[in-house]
XYZ file of C-alpha atoms in Angstrom:
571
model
C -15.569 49.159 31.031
C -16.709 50.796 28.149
C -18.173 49.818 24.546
C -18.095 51.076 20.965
C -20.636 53.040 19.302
C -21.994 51.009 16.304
C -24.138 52.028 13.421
C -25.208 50.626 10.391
C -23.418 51.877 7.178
C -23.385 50.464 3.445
C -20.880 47.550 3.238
C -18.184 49.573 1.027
C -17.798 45.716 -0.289
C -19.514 42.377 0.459
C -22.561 42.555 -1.885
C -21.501 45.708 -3.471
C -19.224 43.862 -5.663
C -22.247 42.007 -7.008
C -23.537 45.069 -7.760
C -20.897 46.410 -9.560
C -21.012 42.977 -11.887
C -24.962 43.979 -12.712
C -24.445 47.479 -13.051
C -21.792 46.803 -15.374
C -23.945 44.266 -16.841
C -26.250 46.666 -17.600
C -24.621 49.382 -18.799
C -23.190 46.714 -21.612
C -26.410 45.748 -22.455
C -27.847 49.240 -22.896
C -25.041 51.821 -23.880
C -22.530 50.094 -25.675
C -24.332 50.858 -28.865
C -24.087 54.252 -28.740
C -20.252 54.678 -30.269
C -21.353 52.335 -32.917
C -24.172 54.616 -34.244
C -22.310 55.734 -37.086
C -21.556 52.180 -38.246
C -24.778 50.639 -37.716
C -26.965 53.486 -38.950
C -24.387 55.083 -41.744
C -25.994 52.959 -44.843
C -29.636 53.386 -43.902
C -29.345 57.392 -43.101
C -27.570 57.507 -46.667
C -30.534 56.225 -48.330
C -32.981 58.035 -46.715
C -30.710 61.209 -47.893
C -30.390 62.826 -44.237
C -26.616 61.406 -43.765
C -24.821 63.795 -40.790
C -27.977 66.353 -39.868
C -30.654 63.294 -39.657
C -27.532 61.833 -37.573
C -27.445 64.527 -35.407
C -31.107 65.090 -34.946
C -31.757 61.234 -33.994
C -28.774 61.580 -31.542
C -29.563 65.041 -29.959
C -33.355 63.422 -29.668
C -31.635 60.269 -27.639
C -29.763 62.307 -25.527
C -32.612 64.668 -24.626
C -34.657 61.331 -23.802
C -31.813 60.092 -21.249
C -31.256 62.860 -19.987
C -35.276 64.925 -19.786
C -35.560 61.340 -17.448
C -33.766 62.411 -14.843
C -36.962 65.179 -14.064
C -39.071 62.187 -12.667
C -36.216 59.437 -11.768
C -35.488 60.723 -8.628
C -39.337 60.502 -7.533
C -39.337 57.478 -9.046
C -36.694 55.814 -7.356
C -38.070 57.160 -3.991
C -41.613 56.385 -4.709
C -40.077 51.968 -5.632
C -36.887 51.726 -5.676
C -33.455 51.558 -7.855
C -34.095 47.842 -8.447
C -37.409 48.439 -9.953
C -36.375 51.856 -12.147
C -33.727 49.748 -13.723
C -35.627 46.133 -14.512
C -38.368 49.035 -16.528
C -35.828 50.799 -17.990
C -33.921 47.696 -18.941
C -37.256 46.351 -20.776
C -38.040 49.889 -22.533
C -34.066 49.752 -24.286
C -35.253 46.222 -25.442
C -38.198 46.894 -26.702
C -36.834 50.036 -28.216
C -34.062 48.164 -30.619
C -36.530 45.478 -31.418
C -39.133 47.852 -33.017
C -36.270 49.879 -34.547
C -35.521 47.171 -36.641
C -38.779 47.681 -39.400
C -37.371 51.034 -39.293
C -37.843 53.405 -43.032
C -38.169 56.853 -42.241
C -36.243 59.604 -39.684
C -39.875 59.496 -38.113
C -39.997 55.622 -37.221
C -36.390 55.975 -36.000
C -36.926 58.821 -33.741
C -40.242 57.551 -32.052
C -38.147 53.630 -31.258
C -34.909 54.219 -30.966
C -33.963 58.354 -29.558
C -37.660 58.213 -27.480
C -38.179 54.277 -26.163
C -34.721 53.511 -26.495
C -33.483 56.823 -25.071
C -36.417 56.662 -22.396
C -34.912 53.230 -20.905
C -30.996 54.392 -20.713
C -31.892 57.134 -18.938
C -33.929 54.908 -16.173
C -31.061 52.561 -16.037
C -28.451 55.311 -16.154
C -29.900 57.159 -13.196
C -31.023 54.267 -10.936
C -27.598 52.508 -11.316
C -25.780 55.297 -10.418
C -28.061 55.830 -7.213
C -27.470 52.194 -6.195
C -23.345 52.192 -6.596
C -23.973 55.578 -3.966
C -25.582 53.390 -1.877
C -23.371 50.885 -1.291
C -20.144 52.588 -1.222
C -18.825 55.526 0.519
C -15.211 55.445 0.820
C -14.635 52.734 -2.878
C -17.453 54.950 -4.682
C -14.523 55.829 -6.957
C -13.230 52.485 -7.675
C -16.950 50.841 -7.922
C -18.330 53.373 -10.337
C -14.982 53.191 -12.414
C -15.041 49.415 -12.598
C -18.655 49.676 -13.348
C -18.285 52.106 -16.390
C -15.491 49.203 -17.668
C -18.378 47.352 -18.435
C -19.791 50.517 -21.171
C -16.201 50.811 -22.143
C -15.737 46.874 -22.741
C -18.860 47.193 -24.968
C -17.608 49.877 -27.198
C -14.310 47.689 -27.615
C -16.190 44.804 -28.967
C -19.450 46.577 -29.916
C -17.898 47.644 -33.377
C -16.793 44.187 -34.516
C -19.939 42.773 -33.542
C -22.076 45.197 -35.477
C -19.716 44.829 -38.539
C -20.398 41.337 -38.617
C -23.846 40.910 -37.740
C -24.295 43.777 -40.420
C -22.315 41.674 -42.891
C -24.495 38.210 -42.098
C -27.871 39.998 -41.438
C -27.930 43.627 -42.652
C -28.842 46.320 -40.843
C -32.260 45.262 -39.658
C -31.363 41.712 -38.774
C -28.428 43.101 -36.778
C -30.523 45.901 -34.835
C -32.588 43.176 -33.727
C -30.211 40.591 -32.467
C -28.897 43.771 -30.590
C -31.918 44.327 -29.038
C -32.398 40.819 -27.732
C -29.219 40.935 -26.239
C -30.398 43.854 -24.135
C -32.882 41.701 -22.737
C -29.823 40.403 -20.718
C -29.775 44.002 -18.555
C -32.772 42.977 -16.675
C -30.516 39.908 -14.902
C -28.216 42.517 -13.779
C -31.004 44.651 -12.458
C -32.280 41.815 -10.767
C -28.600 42.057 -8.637
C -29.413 45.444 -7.462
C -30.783 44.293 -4.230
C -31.901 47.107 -1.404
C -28.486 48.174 0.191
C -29.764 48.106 3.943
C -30.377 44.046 3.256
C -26.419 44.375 3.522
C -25.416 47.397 5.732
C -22.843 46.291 8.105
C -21.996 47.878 11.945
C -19.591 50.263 12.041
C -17.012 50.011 14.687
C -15.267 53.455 16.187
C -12.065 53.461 17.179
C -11.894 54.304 21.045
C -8.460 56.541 21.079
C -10.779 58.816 18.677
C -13.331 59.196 22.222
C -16.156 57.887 20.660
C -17.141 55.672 23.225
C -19.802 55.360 26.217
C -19.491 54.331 29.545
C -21.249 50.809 30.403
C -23.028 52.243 33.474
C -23.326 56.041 33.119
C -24.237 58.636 35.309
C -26.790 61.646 35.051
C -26.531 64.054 32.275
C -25.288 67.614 32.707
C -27.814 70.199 32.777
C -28.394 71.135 28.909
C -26.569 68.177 27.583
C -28.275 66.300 24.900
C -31.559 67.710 24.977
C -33.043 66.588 21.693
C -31.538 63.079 22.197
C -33.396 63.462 25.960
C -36.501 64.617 24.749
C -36.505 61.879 22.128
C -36.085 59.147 24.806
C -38.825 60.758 27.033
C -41.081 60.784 24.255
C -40.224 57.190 24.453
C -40.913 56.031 27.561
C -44.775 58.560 27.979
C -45.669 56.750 24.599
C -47.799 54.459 26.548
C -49.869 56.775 27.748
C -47.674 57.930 30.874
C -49.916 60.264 32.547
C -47.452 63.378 34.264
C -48.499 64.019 37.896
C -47.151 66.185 40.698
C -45.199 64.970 43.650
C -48.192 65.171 45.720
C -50.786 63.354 43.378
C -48.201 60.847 43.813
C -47.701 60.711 47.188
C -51.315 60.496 47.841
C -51.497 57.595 45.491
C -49.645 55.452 47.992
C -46.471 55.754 46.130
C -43.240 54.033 48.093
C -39.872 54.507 47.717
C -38.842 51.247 48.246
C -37.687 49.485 44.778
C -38.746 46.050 43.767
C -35.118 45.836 42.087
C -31.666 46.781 43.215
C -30.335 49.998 42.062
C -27.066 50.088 39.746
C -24.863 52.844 40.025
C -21.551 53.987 37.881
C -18.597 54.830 39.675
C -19.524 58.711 38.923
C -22.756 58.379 39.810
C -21.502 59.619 43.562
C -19.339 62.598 41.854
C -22.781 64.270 42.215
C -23.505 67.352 40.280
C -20.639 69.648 38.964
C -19.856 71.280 42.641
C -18.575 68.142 43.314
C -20.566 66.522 45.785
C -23.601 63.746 45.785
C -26.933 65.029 45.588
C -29.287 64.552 48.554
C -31.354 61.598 47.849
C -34.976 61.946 46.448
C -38.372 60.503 45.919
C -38.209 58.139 43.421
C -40.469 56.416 40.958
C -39.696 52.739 40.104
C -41.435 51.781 36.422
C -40.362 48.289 34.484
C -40.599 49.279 31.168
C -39.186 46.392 29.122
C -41.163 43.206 28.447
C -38.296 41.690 26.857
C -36.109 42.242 29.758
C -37.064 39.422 32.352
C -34.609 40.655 35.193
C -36.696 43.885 35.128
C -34.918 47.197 33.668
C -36.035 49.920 35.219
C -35.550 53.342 35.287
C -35.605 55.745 38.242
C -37.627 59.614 38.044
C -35.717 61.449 40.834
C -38.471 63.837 41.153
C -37.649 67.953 42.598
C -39.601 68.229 46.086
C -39.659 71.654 47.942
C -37.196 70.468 50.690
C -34.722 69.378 47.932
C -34.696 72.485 46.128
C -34.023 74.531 48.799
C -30.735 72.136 48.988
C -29.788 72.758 45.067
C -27.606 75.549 44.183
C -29.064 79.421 43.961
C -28.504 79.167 39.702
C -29.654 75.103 39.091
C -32.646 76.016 37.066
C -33.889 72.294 36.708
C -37.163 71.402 37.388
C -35.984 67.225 37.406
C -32.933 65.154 37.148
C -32.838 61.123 36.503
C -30.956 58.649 38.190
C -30.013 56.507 34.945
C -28.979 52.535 35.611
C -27.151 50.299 33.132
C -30.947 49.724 30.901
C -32.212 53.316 30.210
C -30.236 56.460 29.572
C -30.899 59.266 31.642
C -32.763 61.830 30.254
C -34.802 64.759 31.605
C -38.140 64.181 32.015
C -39.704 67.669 31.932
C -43.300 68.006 30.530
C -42.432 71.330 29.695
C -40.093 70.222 26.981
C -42.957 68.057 25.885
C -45.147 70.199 25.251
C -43.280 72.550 22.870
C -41.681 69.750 20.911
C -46.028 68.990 20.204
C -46.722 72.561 19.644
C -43.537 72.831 17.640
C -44.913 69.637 15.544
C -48.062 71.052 15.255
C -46.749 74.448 13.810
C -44.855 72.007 10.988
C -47.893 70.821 10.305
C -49.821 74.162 9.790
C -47.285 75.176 7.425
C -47.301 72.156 5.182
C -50.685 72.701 4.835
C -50.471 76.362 4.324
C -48.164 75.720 1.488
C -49.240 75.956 -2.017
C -49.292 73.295 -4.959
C -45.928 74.664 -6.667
C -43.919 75.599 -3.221
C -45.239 71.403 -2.553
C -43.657 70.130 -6.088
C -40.416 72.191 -5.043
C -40.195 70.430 -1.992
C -41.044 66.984 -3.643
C -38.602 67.144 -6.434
C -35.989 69.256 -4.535
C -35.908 72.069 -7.189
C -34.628 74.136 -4.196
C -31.179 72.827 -5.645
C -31.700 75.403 -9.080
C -30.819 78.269 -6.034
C -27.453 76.973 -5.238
C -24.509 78.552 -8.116
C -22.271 76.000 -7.548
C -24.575 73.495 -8.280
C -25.602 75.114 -11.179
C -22.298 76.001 -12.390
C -21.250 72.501 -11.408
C -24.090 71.421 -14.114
C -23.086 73.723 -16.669
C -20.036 72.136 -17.117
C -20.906 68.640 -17.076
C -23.833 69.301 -19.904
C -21.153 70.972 -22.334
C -18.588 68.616 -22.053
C -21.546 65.983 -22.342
C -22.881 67.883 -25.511
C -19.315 67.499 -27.031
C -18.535 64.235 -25.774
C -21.672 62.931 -27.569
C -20.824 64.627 -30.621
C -17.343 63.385 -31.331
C -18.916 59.598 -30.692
C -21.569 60.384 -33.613
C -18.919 62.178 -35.602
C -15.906 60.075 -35.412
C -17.104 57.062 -37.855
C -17.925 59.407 -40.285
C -14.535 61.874 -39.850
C -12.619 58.517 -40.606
C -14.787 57.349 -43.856
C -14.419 61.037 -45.084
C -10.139 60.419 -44.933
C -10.677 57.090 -46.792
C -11.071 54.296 -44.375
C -13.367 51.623 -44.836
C -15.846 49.899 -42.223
C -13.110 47.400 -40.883
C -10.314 49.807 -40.079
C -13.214 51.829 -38.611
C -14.028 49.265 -36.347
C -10.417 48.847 -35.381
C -9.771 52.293 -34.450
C -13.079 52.458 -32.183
C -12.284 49.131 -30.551
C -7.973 50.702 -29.790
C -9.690 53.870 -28.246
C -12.617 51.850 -26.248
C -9.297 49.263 -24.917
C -7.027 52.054 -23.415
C -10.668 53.370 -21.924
C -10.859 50.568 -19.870
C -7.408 50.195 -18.939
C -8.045 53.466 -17.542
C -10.984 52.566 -16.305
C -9.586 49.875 -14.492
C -6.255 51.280 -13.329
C -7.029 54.964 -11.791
C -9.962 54.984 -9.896
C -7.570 53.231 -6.627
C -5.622 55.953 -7.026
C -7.311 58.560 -7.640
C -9.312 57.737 -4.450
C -5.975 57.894 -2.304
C -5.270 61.509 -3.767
C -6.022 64.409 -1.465
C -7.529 66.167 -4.476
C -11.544 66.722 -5.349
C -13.018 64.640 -8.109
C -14.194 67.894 -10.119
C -10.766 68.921 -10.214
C -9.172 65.894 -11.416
C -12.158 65.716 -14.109
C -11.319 69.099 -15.102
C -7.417 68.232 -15.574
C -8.284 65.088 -17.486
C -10.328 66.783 -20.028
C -8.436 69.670 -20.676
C -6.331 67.203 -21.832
C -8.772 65.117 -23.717
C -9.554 68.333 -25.913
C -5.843 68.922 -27.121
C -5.609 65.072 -28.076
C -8.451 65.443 -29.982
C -7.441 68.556 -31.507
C -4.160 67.016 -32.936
C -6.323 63.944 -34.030
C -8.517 65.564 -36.140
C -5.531 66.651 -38.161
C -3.865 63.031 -38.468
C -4.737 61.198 -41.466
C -1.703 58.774 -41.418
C -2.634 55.065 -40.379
C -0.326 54.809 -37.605
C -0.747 58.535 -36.379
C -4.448 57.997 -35.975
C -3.846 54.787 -33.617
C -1.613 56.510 -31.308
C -3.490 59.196 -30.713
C -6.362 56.614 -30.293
C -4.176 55.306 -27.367
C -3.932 58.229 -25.923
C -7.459 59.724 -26.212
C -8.950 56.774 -25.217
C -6.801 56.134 -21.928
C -7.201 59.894 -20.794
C -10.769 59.612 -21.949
C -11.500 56.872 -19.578
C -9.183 58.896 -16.536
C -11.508 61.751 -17.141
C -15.162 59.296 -17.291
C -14.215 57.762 -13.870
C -14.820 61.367 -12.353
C -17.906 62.099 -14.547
C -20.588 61.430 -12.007
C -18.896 61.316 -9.074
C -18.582 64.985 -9.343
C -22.385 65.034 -8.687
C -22.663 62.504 -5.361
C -19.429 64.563 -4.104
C -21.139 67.498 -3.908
C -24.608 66.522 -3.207
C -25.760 64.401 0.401
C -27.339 60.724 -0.569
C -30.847 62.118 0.430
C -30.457 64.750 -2.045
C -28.549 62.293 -4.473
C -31.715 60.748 -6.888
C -32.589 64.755 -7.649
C -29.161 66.271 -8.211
C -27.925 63.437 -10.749
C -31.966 64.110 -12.211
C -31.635 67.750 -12.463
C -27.770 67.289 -13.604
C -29.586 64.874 -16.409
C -32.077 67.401 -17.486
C -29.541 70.013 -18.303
C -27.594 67.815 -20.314
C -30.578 67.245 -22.023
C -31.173 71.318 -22.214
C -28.158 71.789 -23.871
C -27.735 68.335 -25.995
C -31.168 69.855 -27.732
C -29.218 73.467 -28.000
C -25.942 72.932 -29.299
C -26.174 69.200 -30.228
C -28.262 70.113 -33.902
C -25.981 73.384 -34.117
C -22.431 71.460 -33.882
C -24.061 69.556 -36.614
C -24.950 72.304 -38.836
C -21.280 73.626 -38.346
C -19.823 70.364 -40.002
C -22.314 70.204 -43.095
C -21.856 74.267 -43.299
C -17.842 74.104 -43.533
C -17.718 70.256 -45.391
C -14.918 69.678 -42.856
C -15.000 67.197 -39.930
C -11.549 68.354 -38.153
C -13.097 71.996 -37.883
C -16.112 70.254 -36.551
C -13.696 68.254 -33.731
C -12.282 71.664 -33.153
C -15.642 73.276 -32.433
C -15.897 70.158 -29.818
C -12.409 71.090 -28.114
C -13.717 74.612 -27.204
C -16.902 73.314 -26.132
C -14.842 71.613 -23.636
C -12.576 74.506 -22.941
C -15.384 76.514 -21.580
C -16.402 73.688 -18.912
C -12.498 74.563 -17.964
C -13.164 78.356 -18.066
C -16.224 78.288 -15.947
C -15.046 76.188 -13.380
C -11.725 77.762 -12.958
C -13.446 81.095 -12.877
C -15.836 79.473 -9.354
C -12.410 78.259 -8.200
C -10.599 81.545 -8.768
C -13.675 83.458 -6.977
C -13.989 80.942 -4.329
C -10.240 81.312 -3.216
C -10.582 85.425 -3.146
C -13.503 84.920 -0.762
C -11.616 82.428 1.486
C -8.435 85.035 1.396
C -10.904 87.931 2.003
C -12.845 85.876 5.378
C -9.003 84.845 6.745
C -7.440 88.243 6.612
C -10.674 90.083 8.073
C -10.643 87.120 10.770
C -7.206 87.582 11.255
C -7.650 91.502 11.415
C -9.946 90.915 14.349
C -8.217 88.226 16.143
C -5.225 91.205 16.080
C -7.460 93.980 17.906
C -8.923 91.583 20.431
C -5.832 91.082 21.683
């Protein structure tokens, strides 16, 4: 008879869903702004005379806010929790918009919306992300995709929004309204519940072998022996007192048992020679209170006349005769004390440790040693810097060709729709391919740079839409695989810190190159060189990571044809 190992995992569904709905939630309420920064903030920029610099300077300041968060999000999140990160950082975006809104100097703007504003989006960004990682494992692609439809559905109706409520209430007025409605984040934070309230058991399938025997018999020799030791430290917790066979003996111990013993069928296999063990002294100890028919467990303990009966090379000092309550373990107080001298020597050496190698430890900066990581990080932050950049630039590129504020708005809402239809569509079947989720990132924005690159030269109505289309839908194909790149590569213990360390180098390089792609477009007067400069911004995320792959693949050649040469002169 035998049973299925069970464990409890995150639901890949169930409540999940839910949480998709307020991540998605929130991410409406707090980023959807973002592509409209051009339209909301074009007329008051022109009249404070900074027009595409002061732009650039209030959006490379937001971006280093969002993403210089992600340095204390990950302690954050471990020290409360997701739940709690987001329902703060949901009330900081609020607040942020609101005070924007008496806004008359670069100054004002700056300190409310790039540092309160940008403070809060990068709390909800990160602790959002760390909850969808929680909850799904084998969907993570399809929840964080349909979860970023919610961003994309804001940028679709974002622009007409802003044009009207700048219309009916000018710009302050409509910055205001905007920041009440992020108020309505904090009721999908509030959805973000702990994921092990909804963990579920996992059920193994028994032609893979992971199973265990109802009744089983004694371990082998060696077998186990940290799961062992674990369940010994178990059962002395109660201060067990270890005593030799004699002590015992002279304490009137009988080897009669109050209960009946159980046995497995291999239980009378014996020991691997193939025959039953002679029979020992045994202790009888009831253990478990809950238990009423009294689960015991039985110490088959070594005496001189039965180790003259074990084999010449049996170097155990005592075996266990397991029933159907306890596992068998080896109960050696050997073992016990090194695994207390071994905890003891841990604790020496956290204490011996100084206050920096203890803040590496705490905020897992032990991940700046690892090159793919860091390469991995590279190219995320420039394709962030340029993605950022063509978001601030666009409105502007498409005033400069003669378009007014309503075709504007039209053209941002045609790319944001395809963006969710891709948004929507791939992420099923992308996680069905046999293919990483850096790669297919990489492939969709190699892509995304070309389209871009013929855009910036269209200035024809019906040109411009359909390469909107396109943009937008491989846009959204490439977004899907934007963060995921990060929880593939990093375990969910180490998750909060990579996606924080991944946030501060955006930030690193959004500061760098965000003010300098700015300069480039008021040096040159000409908005499709500056969407060109984006494209190879892009192209070297491409470069970089093809280079890793291309060295990765020599080294894996190199290990098989030297294992290979061996394998040849063994034989």
């Amino acid at each position: 008879m035998f049973m299925e190992n069970k464990k409890l995992v995150p639901p890949d569904g169930g409540w999940g869903w839910i949480v998709v709905m307020g991540v998605s939630a929130v991410n409406l309420c707090t980023r959807s702004i973002e592509q409209s920064f051009g339209l909301l903030f074009g007329d008051l920029l022109k009249d404070l005379g900074v027009e595409t610099t002061g732009a650039a300077v209030i959006m490379s300041t937001l971006d280093a806010l969002i993403n210089f968060s992600g340095l204390f999000t990950g302690p954050l999140i471990r020290a409360f929790s997701y739940r709690k990160v987001s329902l703060a950082g949901s009330l900081l975006v609020a607040i942020g918009l609101i005070l924007t809104s008496w806004a008359n100097s670069m100054a004002h703007i700056i300190a409310t919306y790039s540092i309160i504003n940008g403070l809060g989006v990068g709390l909800t960004a990160s602790a959002t992300f760390v909850a969808l990682n929680n909850y799904f494992l084998k969907r993570r692609g399809q929840a964080i995709g349909f979860s970023l439809a919610g961003t994309a559905f804001g940028m679709m109706l974002m622009p007409q929004a802003v044009r009207l409520l700048l219309d009916e209430f000018g710009f302050r007025g409509a910055i205001f309204l905007l920041g009440g409605f992020a108020l309505n984040s904090l009721v999908g934070s509030v959805l973000l519940q702990p994921a092990k309230w909804h963990y579920v058991s996992e059920e193994k399938c028994l032609e893979d072998g992971d199973y265990k025997q109802e009744m089983e018999t004694i371990k082998e020799d060696g077998e186990d022996e940290d799961t062992e030791q674990a369940e010994v430290n178990k059962l002395i917790s109660n201060h067990l007192v270890i005593k030799t066979f004699e002590e015992l003996k002279a304490g009137a111990l009988t080897r009669k048992s109050t209960f009946p013993r159980n046995f497995s069928t291999m239980s009378f296999m014996g020991n691997r020679v193939g025959r039953r063990r002679t029979s020992k002294e045994s202790i009888m100890s009831s253990y478990s209170r809950l238990d009423f028919t009294g689960s015991s467990i039985q110490l088959a303990i070594d005496t001189p006349e039965s180790l003259a009966q074990e084999a010449p090379n049996s170097n155990n000092p005592s075996r266990l005769r397991r029933n159907m309550s306890y596992p068998g373990v080896q109960f050696s107080p050997q073992n016990k004390v090194l695994k207390e001298l071994q905890m003891e020597h841990e604790k020496f050496k956290e204490q011996q440790k100084t206050p920096w190698q203890k803040i590496v430890k705490f905020m897992d900066f032990d991940l700046l040693k690892d090159p793919i990581y860091l390469n991995l990080v590279f190219g995320l932050s420039v394709f962030y810097v340029a993605e950022q950049n063509f978001k601030m630039v666009m409105p502007f590129f498409f005033k400069s060709i003669g378009y007014d504020k309503q075709d504007i708005a039209l053209f941002l809402s045609v790319q944001a729709f395809t963006d969710i239809l891709a948004r929507l569509i791939l992420p099923p079947i992308c996680d069905r391919l046999d293919v990483s989720k850096r790669t297919l990132f990489m492939t969709g924005i190699f892509f995304l740079g070309l389209c871009r690159s013929i855009l910036a030269q269209q200035t024809a109505y019906v040109w411009i839409l359909v390469w909107l289309v396109i943009a937008g839908f491989i846009r959204g194909a490439a977004l899907i695989n934007f963060a995921i790149t990060i929880s593939e590569y990093a375990t969910l213990e180490k998750l909060p810190a990579a996606f924080g360390l991944h946030n501060v180098g955006k930030g690193l390089f959004v500061v760098t190159l965000g003010p300098v792609l700015g300069k480039i477009r008021d040096a040159t007067q000409s908005y499709p060189f500056c969407l060109h400069s984006q494209t190879v911004l892009i192209m070297t995320c491409v470069m970089a990571w093809l280079i890793e792959y291309l060295i990765e693949y020599c080294r894996t050649r190199t290990a098989e044809s030297e294992k290979s040469d061996t394998d040849t002169m063994n034989t």
